[in-house]
Short mmCIF file of C-alpha atoms and ligand atoms in Angstrom, two decimals:
data_model
loop_
_atom_site.label_atom_id
_atom_site.label_comp_id
_atom_site.label_asym_id
_atom_site.label_seq_id
_atom_site.Cartn_x
_atom_site.Cartn_y
_atom_site.Cartn_z
CA MET A 908 -8.62 -140.98 -63.69
CA LEU A 909 -8.35 -138.13 -61.13
CA VAL A 910 -7.24 -140.11 -58.37
CA LYS A 911 -4.74 -141.79 -60.60
CA LYS A 912 -3.39 -138.34 -62.04
CA LEU A 913 -3.33 -136.86 -58.82
CA ALA A 914 -1.56 -139.76 -56.91
CA ALA A 915 1.25 -139.22 -59.39
CA ARG A 916 1.74 -135.63 -57.79
CA ASP A 917 1.22 -136.87 -54.02
CA ILE A 918 -2.23 -135.25 -54.01
CA GLY A 919 -5.19 -137.27 -52.41
CA VAL A 920 -8.78 -136.67 -53.56
CA SER A 921 -11.70 -136.01 -50.90
CA GLY A 922 -14.86 -137.22 -52.95
CA VAL A 923 -17.29 -134.78 -52.54
CA THR A 924 -20.85 -135.85 -52.39
CA LYS A 925 -22.94 -132.95 -51.59
CA ALA A 926 -24.61 -132.72 -55.31
CA MET A 927 -25.54 -136.27 -54.73
CA LEU A 928 -27.06 -135.48 -51.27
CA GLY A 929 -24.89 -138.41 -50.12
CA ASN A 930 -26.27 -141.01 -52.25
CA SER A 931 -24.69 -144.13 -51.12
CA LEU A 932 -24.27 -145.88 -54.57
CA PHE A 933 -22.30 -142.83 -55.64
CA ALA A 934 -20.37 -142.62 -52.18
CA ASN A 935 -19.45 -146.12 -52.82
CA THR A 936 -18.40 -145.80 -56.49
CA LEU A 937 -16.19 -142.97 -55.27
CA ILE A 938 -14.44 -145.15 -52.51
CA SER A 939 -13.81 -147.83 -54.88
CA ALA A 940 -12.03 -145.49 -57.18
CA GLY A 941 -9.64 -144.87 -54.47
CA VAL A 942 -10.67 -141.50 -52.80
CA LYS A 943 -8.98 -141.02 -49.44
CA GLY A 944 -12.26 -139.99 -47.72
CA LEU A 945 -15.99 -138.42 -48.49
CA ALA A 946 -16.67 -134.75 -48.05
CA ASP A 947 -19.93 -133.13 -47.82
CA SER A 948 -21.26 -129.55 -47.10
CA ARG A 949 -24.28 -130.79 -45.19
CA VAL A 950 -24.37 -132.86 -42.03
CA GLU A 951 -27.72 -134.52 -43.10
CA ASN A 952 -25.76 -136.00 -46.03
CA LEU A 953 -23.09 -137.21 -43.78
CA GLN A 954 -25.70 -138.92 -41.71
CA ALA A 955 -27.38 -140.27 -44.91
CA MET A 956 -24.19 -142.02 -45.77
CA ARG A 957 -23.36 -143.45 -42.29
CA GLN A 958 -27.04 -144.79 -42.06
CA ALA A 959 -26.57 -146.34 -45.57
CA GLY A 960 -23.40 -148.44 -44.11
CA VAL A 961 -20.81 -146.18 -46.26
CA LYS A 962 -17.42 -146.57 -44.54
CA ALA A 963 -14.68 -143.90 -45.20
CA PRO A 964 -13.38 -140.99 -43.32
CA MET A 965 -15.86 -138.20 -43.54
CA THR A 966 -15.40 -134.34 -43.77
CA LEU A 967 -17.88 -131.38 -43.40
CA ILE A 968 -16.69 -129.02 -45.68
CA ARG A 969 -19.04 -126.15 -44.89
CA SER A 970 -18.22 -123.97 -41.72
CA PRO A 971 -20.27 -125.76 -39.09
CA MET A 972 -23.21 -124.28 -37.41
CA ILE A 973 -23.15 -124.14 -33.96
CA SER A 974 -26.82 -125.58 -33.71
CA GLN A 975 -25.71 -128.83 -34.93
CA ALA A 976 -22.31 -129.08 -33.23
CA ALA A 977 -23.44 -132.59 -31.53
CA GLN A 978 -24.43 -134.13 -35.14
CA ILE A 979 -21.29 -133.02 -36.52
CA VAL A 980 -19.13 -134.58 -34.11
CA LYS A 981 -20.93 -137.59 -34.38
CA SER A 982 -21.08 -137.82 -38.37
CA ALA A 983 -17.91 -136.00 -39.41
CA HIS A 984 -14.28 -137.24 -38.49
CA ILE A 985 -13.16 -133.73 -39.66
CA SER A 986 -14.98 -130.29 -39.98
CA LEU A 987 -13.50 -127.07 -41.87
CA ASN A 988 -13.28 -124.18 -39.45
CA THR A 989 -12.77 -120.39 -39.26
CA GLU A 990 -14.23 -119.23 -35.91
CA LEU A 991 -12.91 -119.96 -32.51
CA ASP A 992 -16.50 -119.85 -30.88
CA THR A 993 -17.35 -122.90 -33.26
CA ILE A 994 -14.37 -124.99 -32.48
CA ALA A 995 -15.15 -124.61 -28.83
CA GLU A 996 -18.56 -125.78 -29.29
CA LEU A 997 -17.42 -128.62 -31.30
CA SER A 998 -14.74 -129.40 -28.53
CA GLU A 999 -17.70 -129.51 -25.89
CA ALA A 1000 -19.84 -131.67 -27.99
CA ALA A 1001 -16.80 -134.17 -28.72
CA SER A 1002 -16.05 -134.04 -24.68
CA ALA A 1003 -19.73 -135.08 -24.39
CA GLN A 1004 -19.38 -137.85 -26.79
CA ASN A 1005 -15.84 -139.04 -25.59
CA CYS A 1006 -14.25 -138.50 -28.58
CA VAL A 1007 -11.77 -136.07 -30.55
CA HIS A 1008 -12.97 -134.13 -33.71
CA GLY A 1009 -10.51 -133.15 -36.30
CA VAL A 1010 -10.24 -129.62 -37.40
CA LEU A 1011 -9.03 -128.12 -40.64
CA LEU A 1012 -8.47 -124.27 -40.46
CA MET A 1013 -9.30 -122.60 -43.55
CA VAL A 1014 -7.31 -119.61 -44.76
CA GLU A 1015 -8.74 -116.77 -46.61
CA LEU A 1016 -6.51 -116.18 -49.94
CA GLY A 1017 -8.45 -113.75 -51.80
CA ASP A 1018 -11.53 -115.41 -53.12
CA LEU A 1019 -13.56 -114.01 -50.03
CA ARG A 1020 -15.78 -116.58 -48.91
CA GLU A 1021 -14.78 -118.62 -45.75
CA GLY A 1022 -11.39 -118.18 -44.41
CA ILE A 1023 -9.06 -116.81 -41.57
CA MET A 1024 -6.94 -113.77 -42.61
CA PRO A 1025 -3.52 -115.22 -43.14
CA ALA A 1026 -2.09 -112.62 -40.74
CA ASP A 1027 -4.60 -114.26 -37.86
CA LEU A 1028 -3.63 -117.74 -38.51
CA GLU A 1029 -1.02 -118.35 -35.99
CA ASP A 1030 -2.82 -116.96 -33.06
CA MET A 1031 -5.91 -119.08 -34.31
CA VAL A 1032 -3.74 -122.18 -34.57
CA ARG A 1033 -2.46 -121.60 -30.82
CA LYS A 1034 -5.81 -121.36 -29.70
CA THR A 1035 -7.03 -124.38 -31.34
CA LEU A 1036 -4.41 -126.50 -30.03
CA ARG A 1037 -5.39 -125.52 -26.53
CA PHE A 1038 -8.90 -127.67 -26.86
CA GLN A 1039 -8.64 -131.06 -25.29
CA ASN A 1040 -11.34 -132.83 -27.63
CA ILE A 1041 -10.04 -130.91 -30.91
CA LYS A 1042 -7.26 -132.26 -33.08
CA LEU A 1043 -5.62 -129.83 -35.71
CA GLU A 1044 -5.49 -131.80 -38.74
CA GLY A 1045 -4.35 -129.16 -41.04
CA ILE A 1046 -5.03 -126.08 -43.22
CA GLY A 1047 -6.86 -125.65 -46.35
CA THR A 1048 -8.40 -122.97 -48.62
CA ASN A 1049 -11.25 -122.52 -51.25
CA LEU A 1050 -10.96 -120.43 -54.23
CA ALA A 1051 -13.08 -119.91 -57.48
CA CYS A 1052 -16.35 -119.83 -55.57
CA GLN A 1053 -17.40 -116.39 -54.61
CA ASN A 1054 -15.27 -114.26 -56.71
CA GLY A 1055 -13.66 -116.78 -59.46
CA VAL A 1056 -10.27 -116.40 -57.90
CA VAL A 1057 -7.80 -118.64 -59.93
CA PRO A 1058 -5.65 -121.30 -58.12
CA ASP A 1059 -2.12 -120.50 -59.04
CA ALA A 1060 1.56 -120.95 -58.06
CA ARG A 1061 1.09 -117.70 -55.99
CA ASN A 1062 -2.06 -118.68 -53.67
CA MET A 1063 -1.00 -122.20 -53.55
CA GLY A 1064 2.60 -121.29 -52.77
CA GLU A 1065 1.38 -119.05 -50.01
CA LEU A 1066 -0.79 -121.91 -48.44
CA SER A 1067 2.35 -124.02 -48.56
CA ALA A 1068 4.27 -121.43 -46.98
CA LEU A 1069 1.79 -121.14 -44.19
CA ALA A 1070 1.79 -124.68 -43.38
CA ASP A 1071 5.61 -124.41 -43.18
CA ALA A 1072 5.57 -121.59 -40.99
CA ILE A 1073 3.01 -123.06 -38.55
CA ASP A 1074 4.93 -126.54 -38.30
CA ALA A 1075 8.10 -124.43 -37.50
CA THR A 1076 6.59 -122.20 -34.85
CA PHE A 1077 4.68 -125.03 -33.10
CA ASN A 1078 6.96 -127.82 -33.70
CA ALA A 1079 3.98 -129.69 -35.67
CA LYS A 1080 3.58 -131.46 -38.85
CA LEU A 1081 0.07 -130.47 -40.30
CA GLN A 1082 -1.01 -133.54 -41.93
CA ILE A 1083 -3.39 -132.31 -44.55
CA ILE A 1084 -3.15 -129.18 -46.80
CA SER A 1085 -6.16 -128.80 -48.62
CA GLY A 1086 -5.61 -126.99 -51.67
CA GLY A 1087 -9.32 -126.47 -52.90
CA ASN A 1088 -11.71 -127.61 -55.28
CA SER A 1089 -12.35 -128.87 -58.99
CA ALA A 1090 -11.17 -125.55 -59.89
CA ASN A 1091 -7.53 -126.42 -58.55
CA LEU A 1092 -7.19 -129.22 -61.12
CA THR A 1093 -5.61 -127.18 -64.02
CA TRP A 1094 -3.07 -125.97 -61.55
CA ALA A 1095 -2.74 -129.49 -59.63
CA LEU A 1096 -2.28 -131.25 -62.92
CA GLY A 1097 0.01 -128.68 -64.20
CA ASP A 1098 4.13 -128.99 -64.27
CA GLU A 1099 4.65 -126.60 -61.49
CA ALA A 1100 5.85 -128.03 -58.00
CA LYS A 1101 3.01 -128.77 -55.70
CA GLY A 1102 4.72 -127.64 -52.59
CA ARG A 1103 2.78 -128.81 -49.34
CA ILE A 1104 -0.71 -129.40 -51.03
CA ASN A 1105 -1.71 -132.84 -50.43
CA ASN A 1106 -5.46 -132.99 -50.80
CA LEU A 1107 -8.21 -131.67 -53.15
CA ARG A 1108 -12.02 -131.89 -52.51
CA LEU A 1109 -13.49 -132.81 -55.86
CA GLY A 1110 -17.24 -132.99 -56.80
CA GLU A 1111 -18.01 -130.96 -60.22
CA ALA A 1112 -15.30 -132.52 -61.83
CA ILE A 1113 -15.88 -136.03 -61.14
CA LEU A 1114 -19.60 -135.59 -62.14
CA LEU A 1115 -19.72 -133.46 -64.88
CA GLY A 1116 -16.01 -134.11 -66.16
CA CYS A 1117 -15.01 -130.53 -66.79
CA GLU A 1118 -12.92 -127.91 -64.74
CA PRO A 1119 -14.89 -124.98 -63.59
CA LEU A 1120 -12.98 -122.07 -64.39
CA TYR A 1121 -13.78 -122.04 -68.11
CA ARG A 1122 -15.96 -125.25 -68.14
CA GLN A 1123 -13.59 -127.03 -70.45
CA PRO A 1124 -13.75 -130.99 -70.59
CA LEU A 1125 -11.21 -132.93 -68.77
CA ASP A 1126 -9.34 -135.51 -70.53
CA GLU A 1127 -10.69 -139.09 -70.31
CA LEU A 1128 -13.54 -138.07 -68.23
CA PHE A 1129 -17.55 -138.10 -69.32
CA THR A 1130 -19.00 -134.98 -69.79
CA ASP A 1131 -22.52 -136.50 -70.51
CA ALA A 1132 -22.88 -138.84 -67.29
CA PHE A 1133 -26.22 -137.08 -66.55
CA VAL A 1134 -29.51 -136.90 -68.49
CA LEU A 1135 -32.59 -134.94 -67.35
CA PHE A 1136 -35.99 -136.33 -68.94
CA ALA A 1137 -39.18 -134.02 -68.96
CA GLU A 1138 -42.44 -135.08 -69.99
CA VAL A 1139 -44.35 -133.41 -72.74
CA ILE A 1140 -47.98 -132.04 -71.49
CA GLU A 1141 -48.90 -130.01 -74.23
CA CYS A 1142 -48.07 -129.41 -78.08
CA LYS A 1143 -49.96 -126.90 -80.24
CA ILE A 1144 -49.20 -124.60 -83.08
CA LYS A 1145 -49.16 -121.00 -81.49
CA PRO A 1146 -47.79 -117.65 -82.49
CA SER A 1147 -44.45 -116.89 -81.30
CA HIS A 1148 -45.09 -113.55 -80.33
CA PRO A 1149 -47.48 -112.80 -77.01
CA THR A 1150 -50.76 -110.92 -77.46
CA GLY A 1151 -51.71 -107.91 -74.75
CA ALA A 1152 -49.56 -105.28 -72.84
CA ILE A 1153 -46.38 -106.75 -71.48
CA ALA A 1154 -45.44 -106.53 -67.69
CA GLN A 1155 -43.19 -108.80 -65.84
CA THR A 1156 -43.47 -112.45 -65.79
CA ALA A 1157 -43.61 -115.25 -62.90
CA PHE A 1158 -39.85 -114.65 -62.62
CA ALA A 1159 -39.50 -111.05 -62.89
CA SER A 1160 -37.52 -110.48 -66.15
CA THR A 1161 -39.60 -109.72 -69.47
CA LYS A 1162 -37.96 -110.88 -72.57
CA THR A 1163 -39.10 -109.66 -75.85
CA ALA A 1164 -39.93 -112.74 -77.98
CA ARG A 1165 -39.28 -112.35 -81.66
CA ASN A 1166 -41.82 -112.79 -83.88
CA SER A 1167 -41.33 -115.51 -86.18
CA GLY A 1168 -45.03 -116.45 -87.21
CA LEU A 1169 -46.61 -119.69 -86.06
CA ILE A 1170 -44.39 -122.36 -84.10
CA HIS A 1171 -44.75 -125.74 -82.83
CA GLN A 1172 -44.92 -124.66 -79.24
CA THR A 1173 -44.33 -127.73 -76.74
CA THR A 1174 -44.75 -127.44 -72.70
CA LEU A 1175 -43.04 -129.68 -70.54
CA ALA A 1176 -44.03 -130.83 -66.91
CA LEU A 1177 -40.57 -129.16 -65.68
CA GLY A 1178 -39.76 -125.79 -64.26
CA GLN A 1179 -37.73 -124.02 -61.36
CA MET A 1180 -39.38 -126.04 -58.68
CA ASP A 1181 -37.17 -128.96 -60.58
CA THR A 1182 -33.86 -127.54 -61.68
CA ASP A 1183 -32.25 -124.47 -62.99
CA PRO A 1184 -33.66 -124.22 -66.55
CA THR A 1185 -30.76 -121.71 -67.63
CA GLY A 1186 -28.39 -124.67 -66.81
CA LEU A 1187 -29.99 -126.96 -69.37
CA SER A 1188 -28.81 -127.99 -72.83
CA PRO A 1189 -31.26 -129.88 -74.88
CA VAL A 1190 -29.88 -133.07 -76.46
CA ARG A 1191 -31.80 -132.63 -79.62
CA ASN A 1192 -31.95 -129.46 -81.54
CA ILE A 1193 -34.81 -127.62 -79.84
CA LYS A 1194 -35.15 -124.07 -78.28
CA ILE A 1195 -36.05 -123.43 -74.88
CA LEU A 1196 -38.29 -120.23 -74.81
CA GLY A 1197 -38.82 -119.62 -71.26
CA SER A 1198 -39.60 -121.37 -67.99
CA SER A 1199 -41.72 -120.68 -64.72
CA SER A 1200 -42.04 -122.78 -61.43
CA ASP A 1201 -43.73 -125.77 -63.10
CA HIS A 1202 -43.52 -125.30 -67.11
CA MET A 1203 -40.84 -125.02 -69.48
CA VAL A 1204 -41.76 -124.10 -73.00
CA LEU A 1205 -39.94 -125.07 -76.11
CA ASP A 1206 -39.92 -124.23 -79.64
CA THR A 1207 -39.83 -127.66 -81.16
CA LEU A 1208 -38.74 -126.16 -84.67
CA ASN A 1209 -41.72 -127.61 -86.90
CA GLU A 1210 -41.84 -131.09 -84.97
CA ASP A 1211 -44.74 -132.53 -83.39
CA PHE A 1212 -43.54 -134.10 -79.83
CA PRO A 1213 -46.41 -136.49 -78.80
CA ILE A 1214 -47.99 -135.93 -75.43
CA GLY A 1215 -46.63 -138.23 -72.95
CA SER A 1216 -43.40 -138.30 -74.81
CA GLU A 1217 -40.21 -136.96 -73.33
CA ALA A 1218 -37.33 -134.35 -74.17
CA ALA A 1219 -33.85 -135.06 -72.85
CA PHE A 1220 -31.41 -132.40 -71.31
CA HIS A 1221 -27.82 -132.32 -70.39
CA LEU A 1222 -27.04 -130.20 -66.98
CA ASN A 1223 -24.61 -128.08 -65.94
CA TYR A 1224 -23.78 -127.72 -62.33
CA SER A 1225 -26.43 -125.36 -61.14
CA ALA A 1226 -29.08 -127.33 -63.12
CA LEU A 1227 -27.72 -130.64 -61.84
CA ILE A 1228 -27.63 -129.69 -57.78
CA HIS A 1229 -31.30 -128.33 -58.12
CA ALA A 1230 -32.48 -131.45 -60.02
CA MET A 1231 -30.88 -133.55 -57.45
CA ALA A 1232 -32.42 -131.65 -54.42
CA SER A 1233 -35.91 -131.50 -55.99
CA PRO A 1234 -38.43 -134.29 -54.55
CA PHE A 1235 -40.19 -133.88 -57.93
CA VAL A 1236 -37.49 -135.44 -60.02
CA THR A 1237 -37.06 -139.03 -59.81
CA LYS A 1238 -33.49 -140.19 -59.74
CA GLN A 1239 -32.21 -143.50 -61.64
CA TYR A 1240 -28.69 -144.65 -61.40
CA ARG A 1241 -27.54 -146.78 -64.44
CA SER A 1242 -24.15 -148.11 -65.61
CA ASN A 1243 -24.54 -147.64 -68.99
CA ASN A 1244 -25.87 -144.45 -71.52
CA ILE A 1245 -29.39 -144.02 -70.95
CA ALA A 1246 -29.91 -141.41 -73.30
CA THR A 1247 -29.47 -144.16 -76.04
CA LYS A 1248 -31.82 -146.60 -74.25
CA ARG A 1249 -34.61 -144.46 -73.44
CA ARG A 1250 -36.93 -143.19 -76.18
CA ALA A 1251 -36.64 -139.44 -75.93
CA HIS A 1252 -36.47 -136.52 -78.03
C1 PLP B 2465 -18.52 -127.51 -52.87
C2 PLP B 2465 -17.22 -127.60 -52.21
C3 PLP B 2465 -16.15 -128.34 -52.92
C4 PLP B 2465 -16.41 -129.11 -54.24
O1 PLP B 2465 -16.36 -128.19 -55.23
P1 PLP B 2465 -16.35 -128.60 -56.88
O2 PLP B 2465 -16.17 -127.30 -57.41
O3 PLP B 2465 -17.54 -129.45 -57.02
O4 PLP B 2465 -15.17 -129.67 -56.83
C5 PLP B 2465 -15.04 -128.14 -52.12
N1 PLP B 2465 -14.53 -127.63 -51.17
C6 PLP B 2465 -15.91 -127.06 -50.54
C7 PLP B 2465 -15.53 -126.06 -49.29
C8 PLP B 2465 -16.96 -126.89 -51.15
O5 PLP B 2465 -18.17 -126.04 -50.35
#
């Protein structure tokens, strides 16, 4: 849906695979959905996709570590860059591997994460163009990640204007003008002119079906594609209020538990080692009381959860990426809705 809607605005999609750790099933699904290429923040994930035989243009979207320059040139066609020292190392590595590495220069447009200050862009372009084994593919920006800056007509217009200025100064034609991530969708699908922006790098919107500025569902996308199941390891009637003097918990915060008499306290084999517990929403009407490294404690609202049964949760982006990265969480991919298939609370 996103590929189709954005194509109508001449914007191509780079499918961002980092939350899925470069899983090839997901990557190939994106390719068959018509993305222009795949993008990941970790070279290890790009390598995994290549080893699994995934065929697509690949972009490294976190500024390269110089220590990984050789691997990056080998696995990524393009990387997003802001530092000349890094580009120099990529050029060296590309020369050693007898290839040309593509570079997209990232511009700082207010969110204050990665990016060259706009006033320094022309100089940076001039110096980038001097490297034999580097091809300047275009420019890009990233908003809404560090300070929640909203992509809008002003900052997107500035990126377009910078592309025009670079083309005029260097008698060039920058190919890729990458406007940002899922947070750009509201702007990109809106009515204003898109200027030179012809690429977005999309992860969260594809996976969770929402835009990340206000986390509103996007038309025609699924918001419940992921379910996390956790197994019940204890279920007992216990007081709702702790006994004894109270200090810090395993994760520093101390919350005052409300005294609501006796409750059905149910403990799951799930904790901070597995996910971000604050990003979980129970599918059923139960209450999360707290979590530590390996345990999550629930108030199951007067219901007995049998030992060995499972509770089901939907995940926000933070819970999702932590669960996907945890070696303790088993991943299963299904083409139908498992929440209804699997017997879980
Ligand atoms: C993670 C990331 C994206 C994708 O962001 P989503 O919000 O998941 O769409 C795009 N660009 C960069 C630089 C990223 O690090």
